[in-house]
XYZ file of C-alpha atoms in Angstrom:
75
model
C 0.030 -0.047 -0.028
C 2.849 2.533 0.753
C 5.446 1.194 -1.466
C 5.385 4.497 -3.554
C 5.335 6.802 -0.705
C 8.027 9.392 -1.270
C 9.056 12.632 0.362
C 8.006 15.690 -1.656
C 11.041 17.654 -3.149
C 12.205 20.520 -1.229
C 10.759 23.881 -2.386
C 13.246 25.971 -4.112
C 12.472 29.475 -3.819
C 13.007 32.101 -6.416
C 15.695 34.546 -5.378
C 14.485 38.112 -4.648
C 18.215 38.935 -3.839
C 19.342 38.111 -7.411
C 16.088 39.720 -8.918
C 16.729 42.851 -7.101
C 20.403 43.012 -7.698
C 19.803 42.756 -11.534
C 17.489 45.768 -11.316
C 20.242 47.907 -9.785
C 23.044 49.929 -11.366
C 26.341 48.481 -11.090
C 27.555 50.542 -8.098
C 24.381 50.008 -6.116
C 24.372 46.292 -6.938
C 27.816 45.922 -5.639
C 26.853 47.797 -2.303
C 23.677 45.666 -2.113
C 25.361 42.296 -2.498
C 28.039 43.299 -0.010
C 25.399 44.133 2.577
C 23.676 40.898 1.960
C 26.682 38.874 2.389
C 27.746 40.846 5.486
C 26.459 38.766 8.525
C 26.718 41.752 10.815
C 23.494 43.011 8.845
C 20.597 41.246 10.434
C 18.292 40.240 7.636
C 15.261 42.089 8.977
C 17.347 45.192 9.745
C 18.652 45.237 6.233
C 15.304 44.700 4.790
C 14.132 47.702 6.728
C 17.032 49.817 5.620
C 16.459 48.934 2.069
C 12.853 49.632 2.225
C 13.624 53.171 3.505
C 15.608 53.413 0.168
C 12.580 52.311 -1.826
C 13.695 48.792 -2.309
C 11.449 46.004 -1.461
C 12.789 42.729 -0.083
C 11.749 40.678 3.038
C 14.237 39.660 5.648
C 13.045 36.074 4.894
C 14.315 36.369 1.239
C 17.673 37.591 2.518
C 17.831 34.787 4.860
C 16.974 32.231 2.412
C 19.658 33.532 -0.044
C 22.248 33.450 2.833
C 21.504 29.916 3.708
C 21.503 28.780 0.094
C 18.027 27.895 0.051
C 17.165 29.923 -3.090
C 17.328 29.188 -6.765
C 20.922 30.743 -6.715
C 22.217 27.540 -5.144
C 21.219 25.630 -8.269
C 23.472 27.633 -10.467
């Protein structure tokens, strides 16, 4: 009865970090990616700081990217 029971594949999230980075000019893209990779920036704090600059990204998207749980890890 349960012979074909299989665990579903893990969800692979699209990457808001990559999407947003590709929308920025080169100088801003570099600053943004450095901030994302800097562990001293808490994800929620960075999200709020970016929102104040008019950029929309959730802290959870930053966290997924940092953990390699987004589609970037498939490249």
